[in-house]
Amino acid sequence: MKRNSWQDYQKQIADDRYYYARSCIRQNFFPGSERAFIDILTRDLGRDLLDDPKHSSCTGIGYHSDIVPLETIMTVVARQFSLMNEAGYENFVTSCITSFGIYTEILATWQEFPETEERTREHLRKATGREFVKPASLAHTSDIVFHFRDEIAARAKRRLVNVATGEPLRVVEHIGCHYAKIFPKSGIGGSEFPYVLAGMIEAWGGECVDYPERRHCCGFGFRNYLVQANRGYSIANSHKKLESMAPYKPDFIVANCPGCAMFLDKWQYAIAEMEGTTYGEDGHGIPVLTYEEMAGLVLGYDPWRLGMQMHQVDVEPLLDKMGIDYDPAAKYLGRNGKFIGKPETAAVNCGQSDLVYDMRE
Amino acid sequence: MAAIHFGYTISKPRAIDLDRNNLRKSDEILREMPELQTCIGCGSCTAVCTAGNLTEFNFRKVHTLVRRGEYQGAYEEMNKCMLCGKCRLVCPRGINTRGVVLLIKRKLGDF
Amino acid sequence: MKRVIIIGGGPAGMQTALCLVRRGIEPVIVECENELGGKLRNWHVLFPTFTPASDVLTELRRKVRENRIGVHLSTSVETFTDRQATLSDGRVLTCDAVVVATGFTLFDARIKEEYGYGIYDKVITSADLERLFNEGRVVQAAGEHPRRIAFLHCVGSRDEKVCQQHCSRVCCVTGVKQAIEMRRLFPEADVFNFYMDIRMFGPGYEELYREAQQRYGIHFVRGRISEAAPTHDNRLQIKAEDTLTGRPLRMSVDLLVLLVGMRANDQNAAWAADNGLNQAPSGFLQPKDLFLGNVRSGVEGIFYAGTVTAPKTIGETVNEATAAADAVADYLTTKA
Amino acid sequence: MNFFVPFCIPFIVGAVAMFITLAWKWGLWLYRLPRADKKRIVCGLPTRATLDAAGEVVCESLLHRRIFRVNPLLGYMHMSLAFGWFLLIAVGWAETIAYVGFRWVPLQGHVFFRYFATGLPHKPVFAFIMDLLLLFVLSGVALAWGKRFFSKRMGMRRTTRHVLGDRIALSALWFIFPARLIAESTTCALYEGGGFLTGTIGAWMGEHISTMTLLTLESVAWWFYSSCLGIFFVALPFSRYMHIFTEIPLIFLRRYRLRSDEKESSYDRFQVDACSRCGICIDPCQLQSVLGVDNVQSVYFLRDRRYGMLRAEVADNCLLCGRCAQRCPVQIDLNTLRINSRDRLHNIPAERRYDYLKGVDRSSGTGKVGYFAGCMTLLTPRTLVAMERIFHAAGEEVWWADRDGSVCCGRPLKLAGETDAACKMREYNTELFRKHGITTLVTSCPICLKVFREDYALDGIEVLHHSQYIFRLIQSGRLAIERGAGQFTYHDPCELGRGSGIYDEPRAVIEAIGLLLEPVDTRENALCCGSSVANTAITDGQQLQIARSVTAELEATGAGTIVTACPLCKKALGRGAVHAEVRDLSEIVADAVSK
C-alpha cells in the first residue's frame, strides 16, 4: 500500500546557509552523528552551515520536567535567535526533536500572543542587552537530510539492501512525538503518516515496516523517565513498540529524535536483563540508528567514525548485511587510536569482544 | 540468567488485549450462565452492593473484565462478596448475579 | 355511509376520525374519559420543540368539533368485533370497521419500591412533573430553592424485574426536555440525569441532548439509581454506580423524577383473545407487519393507530393515525 | 433334624454377607463419630431417651405412622411389608419353639421351617397365623405393584426413578413372598398340612399335578425362594433397603440429641442411608411441580450423596424451603445435609477474607432495642418507614443497625456452602450488637432471624422477628390498632414459618387489623415464593414462574392484599401478583395504628 497523504504536509526547507543548534542528548550519546551531519552537509553536499559554539541548550528537558518556566525558555530561545542574527544566518536548524518542538511551540505562541514575544524581547534585553529577529525558516536536521535525500542517493556508495539476498532492508522508522504530534503542519507528512524518515529509507533502497504501534511514543516522557518511580511506565512504552515490531523482523530501527534513539536502544538492554526478552535475530537486539548514521553508511562513512560503537545493541549484523567493510578490532578505538573502554557483554550484544584491542593488555 | 533489578519493573500494559487474552474460561462461564451476556452495564448491582459500599469491590467491573479474559485477581475480588443477594433483586436483566459470583470463583480459583 | 368505530379519543383516535371524515366515512369515537385528548391532556410541553401540548390538543379538538364527529364520552368498549362494539352502557354499535387507538398505560412507579415513589414526597414521576407544570405547582414539590434535582431514566422500561422488557423510547428525550425545563425554572439548581443508555432517535433530539449538556450544564451520569432514602434535613439520598468511573456514587437531592415508561394496556390480552389478534411479548398489540402493514391487525376490518402497538411520540402517533384512516378507506372500498 | 439342605446356601451366604456388611458399616460410622457425639450416646443410654427411641422404632420403622398421615393406603403398604415381615419372623420363631422346644435352631431352620417341619405333627393354629401374616405381606406386595401404575391413588403424583441396584433388590423383594407362598404350598401338596392359604393351594396342587412334577417343583420353588432372599440380603446394604437397618440406630441417635451441622460428620451417614427413597419428598417440591426440574429433589440428592456422585448442579438447585423435610417420614434433616454438602463442595478458607470489615460501624441512634432491617429490607423502604412509624407510635428508642447499609448476617453465605466466610459475618455482627449494648434485637428479615437465633451466640439479647415484636406491642397495649374492613391473606416465609416456627404471631397481628383468609397451602405446608437466596441455580424466569404460581394461589383467596413478613418474599410475590397488592406485615400495621 502506497500512502500519499504525506504530500498534504509539506514545508519550505531552506537550501543553504544553516545555523546549526546541537542536541544535548545527541552530542552526548551519538556525538558521531552530529559530526556526520556537518560533514555530509559541508563536504558531501557543499552547503554552508555554522556550528556555533556560543549557543546553549534550549532547556527543553527542564521545561518539560516543570523545572524551567515558560518565560525563561522563551528568553533562552530568543538568545539563540539573536546569536543566529549576529552570525548573519536566518535558517535555523536544530538537531534535537525536543528543541524542534520547543522552537515551533514558541514561534507559534509568539504568533498567537504577540504580547508574549514583546515580553520575551524585554527579558532578553534585560538579561543580555540583545535584540533578535525571528528566523526565516526553522527545520529539524532530518528535514535537511530528507531535503537532500535524492542528492545523497546519487552519491551513495551503498544502498539499504541486503547484499546477500538483494532484498531491501526492512526498516522501522520512529519519528518522535514532538516532531509533528504537537504541530502536525510542522513535520513532513504530518503526525499520522510522517514521511521524513520513510522518504530517506525509500530513496536509499530500503523498505519501511508499517507495524501497529508505529505511532506510539518511545516512552521517554521526561518526568516518566527522570523519576525512577515512573520509569517502569517509561520502559513499558518501548516494550510495547518492540513487542509490536518484532514479528516483522526488522533489520534495524532508525529514529528521528536523539532521545528516542537512545531509549529504543538502551531499553532493549534493560528488557533483556530484566525479562530475558530480546527482539532481534539470533536472540540479540535490533540495531538502532540515527538518520545521520544511516545517511553516513549510505555515503560510505566508516561505522566507527560514525560513532556506532557507542550503541547498546551491536550494529555488526547490520553492517554485514549491507556488505560494509569494517575492522572489528578497531571498534573501541577513539579518533586518535586510543582505547575508549568496552562494555560488558550482554544478551543484546553479539560482537566478539575478545577480538578488540585493549591498550591495557 | 539472573535478572538484574534496576529499581523499577516494566509496567504491565493496561490495554485489554483480546488477541492475547485466553477467552476459554470466559467462554465456559458464558456457556454456563448465558444471561451474563445480557448485562447492559447499568451498575445497579454495584450501587446496591453491601460489600461494594465498604470496599473497592465492583461486581460489574470484575465480571466484565472476566468476560474480556482478564482473570487476574477476579477470584480474590469475588471473595469480597457477601452473597447477600441485593444485586439479584435489582438487576434489570434478571441476571442470576449470585450464581455468577459462585461460577467465577469456581472457574477462576487458580488464577 | 360506512361507519367506523374508533376506540380511544386521544391524538391517534381524533386524527383517524378527521382523516376518515375527509374520505366520506362516518367515524364514531368511543372515549372512556369525560373529554377527548388521552394522556396528552396532562402534558405540559412537547419535546424537542417545547411546543405546548395544548396547541396540538386544541387544534385536534377544534377540528373534531367542526366536523361534527360522533363522540361517546365516559364510555368504554367492553367487547368488539369488526362489525360491532358493545359499550359499557350496554348499547351495541354496528359498524363496518374498527380502529383500536387505546394507547398505553403509564407504568406504576410504586412497583419499583426501592425508588420510594409513593413513600417519600420528594419522589415524583415524569407524568406528575408535567401535571405540576400545568398546574404551576412545581415549586411546591421541589421547594423554593432546590439545590439538586435528579432524573432517573428507564423506570418500568427495560426491566425484567417488573416484566417490562421493552424500551419506551420517549422517556430519554422527555428526561432531557424536563431537565432543561427544571434548569430554566431553577437556574441555581444542579440537574443530574441517571441513565443506562441515552437513545436520541428523532429529529432534533440529539441536538436537544447536546444543548442540555452544553447550554444548560445538565450532568449526565451513566448508572441506574438503585435506592432512595430520606435524609435528616428532609431531602433524599440516592445511590447509584457511576459506571464510567466504576465507583459507587451517592448524593442528596431535593427532587427525584422517575421517567416512567409506557406499558401495554391490561385489556389488550382479552381483546386479542376475543378477536384472534396477536400480542407482542411486550403485551402491546402486534401489527400485521412492521413495514407495509403496521396499522393492520391481520384480522379483516380491525386496524390500529398510535401507541396501542408500541411506544411512540405524538408526531409518530398522528402520522400513523393518518395511515390507519388510509388503510380503513382502502379496506372499505375493496369490500364494497 | 440338622436343618440343612443345599437350597439353604443362597440364603445363608446372603444373610452372612448382609450381617457382616451391616456390622462393618455401623461400626465404622459409630467409630468415626466426633467425641462429643459419642459422649452424648453414652450419657443418653441409661435415660428415658432409650425407651422413647424404642417406642418410636415400633411406631415408625414397623408401623410407619407418619406415612399413614400422608396417605393411609401408602401407609398400609409400607406397614404390611415391614410389620408383616417382622411378624412372620417373630411368629416363625415362636412356631419353631412350639414344634421343637427350646433348642438351638440355625437361622435357615426358622426361615425354611415349613420345609423341615413336614415330619412333625401338624399345628393348625400356627399354620393359620403364619398364612394370615403371609397374606398380609402379600397384600403389601400387591399394593407396591399397584403403586407403579396407580401412584396417584396412594397420594403420590410422582414416584422415585430408581437406579439399577435398587431395581434388582426391589425385584428380589417382590418375588420373596410369592416364592414363599409357592414353595410352602408345594410342600403342603406333597406332605399335607398348611393353613387356609398354603394348605388350600397345596391341596389343589396335589389334585391337579402329578407327584413327580410336584417333587421337582418343590425343589425349584425352595431354591427360588432361598435365592430371592439371598439376592435381597446381598443387595440390601448397598440399596435403598439399607434404610431398614439404618433408621433404627438413627432414631436412637436422634433421641440422644445427635444433630447434623454445617460441616459433614459421621452422623450424616445414618441420616443419608436412612432414606428409603420412598419419594414422598418429590411432590411437595416446587422445582418439580412448577418448573419440571426432576433430578434434584431430596431423594436424588441423598442418593447421589450416598453413592459419592453428588454434583454441584444437584446440591445447589434447591430452595431449602423445607417443604420436603416437613413431609419426610424418616424426618431426615434434609436442609442441613444439603448445606453441609454445599460446604464440602464450595467452602473456601476465609482467614483473610473480609478484612475490610474491621472498624465498620454505620449504625445510628441509641436504645436498648436494636433494629436490624436486613440487606433486602433496604430495597423495600415501605417496610423501613412502617417500622419507624411503629417504633415511634410505641415510643421505643431504637438503635438502627443498618439503615445506612451494613454487613450481611451471613446466612446467604452459609446457604451457599461458604460456612467459614459466614463465620466472619457472625463475628462482626455479634461484636457490633455487643458494642451497642442492646437487649432486644428486632429484624424484618426472616433469613437474618434464623441465623441470629441459631448460629449467633447472642446470650442476653432477645432476638425477635418484627411480627413477634409488633404482636407483643399490641398485646401489651403499647400499640393501639384500629380494626378495618380489609381482607388479607398471609404468605408464610419459609425461614419464618418452617424455618423458625413462627406462624401464629403474624396471623394474630393480621386478625387484629382485618379479616385473614388462608390460602390452600398454609402454615407448615405454605409454598415458597421461589426467590430464596438458597438457590443459586435457577434463573430469573424460573423464579418468576414460581412466584406467579404462588400468587395465583394467594389471590384465589379473594383477599385484596397479600401480606407477608419477608422482604424477599414481598419482592417475589410483587412480581407475580396480578390484582392483589403485596405488602409487608409492618405496612398494614403502620396504616392501622390509631391516630
mmCIF file of C-alpha atoms in Angstrom, chain C residues 77-80 265-279 283 285:
data_model
loop_
_atom_site.group_PDB
_atom_site.id
_atom_site.type_symbol
_atom_site.label_atom_id
_atom_site.label_comp_id
_atom_site.label_asym_id
_atom_site.label_seq_id
_atom_site.Cartn_x
_atom_site.Cartn_y
_atom_site.Cartn_z
ATOM 1 C CA VAL C 77 -65.886 -0.545 24.808
ATOM 2 C CA GLU C 78 -66.462 -3.865 26.535
ATOM 3 C CA THR C 79 -66.111 -6.187 23.560
ATOM 4 C CA PHE C 80 -65.962 -5.682 19.846
ATOM 5 C CA ASN C 265 -52.925 -1.936 28.447
ATOM 6 C CA ASP C 266 -54.108 -4.893 30.510
ATOM 7 C CA GLN C 267 -57.167 -5.016 28.283
ATOM 8 C CA ASN C 268 -55.121 -5.985 25.225
ATOM 9 C CA ALA C 269 -54.978 -9.625 26.264
ATOM 10 C CA ALA C 270 -58.749 -10.080 26.446
ATOM 11 C CA TRP C 271 -59.373 -8.252 23.187
ATOM 12 C CA ALA C 272 -56.654 -10.205 21.451
ATOM 13 C CA ALA C 273 -58.203 -13.463 22.629
ATOM 14 C CA ASP C 274 -61.693 -12.395 21.505
ATOM 15 C CA ASN C 275 -60.716 -11.407 18.001
ATOM 16 C CA GLY C 276 -57.698 -13.553 17.239
ATOM 17 C CA LEU C 277 -55.371 -10.561 17.346
ATOM 18 C CA ASN C 278 -51.677 -11.018 18.019
ATOM 19 C CA GLN C 279 -49.983 -9.658 21.103
ATOM 20 C CA GLY C 283 -48.103 -7.006 25.717
ATOM 21 C CA LEU C 285 -50.857 -5.441 20.099
#
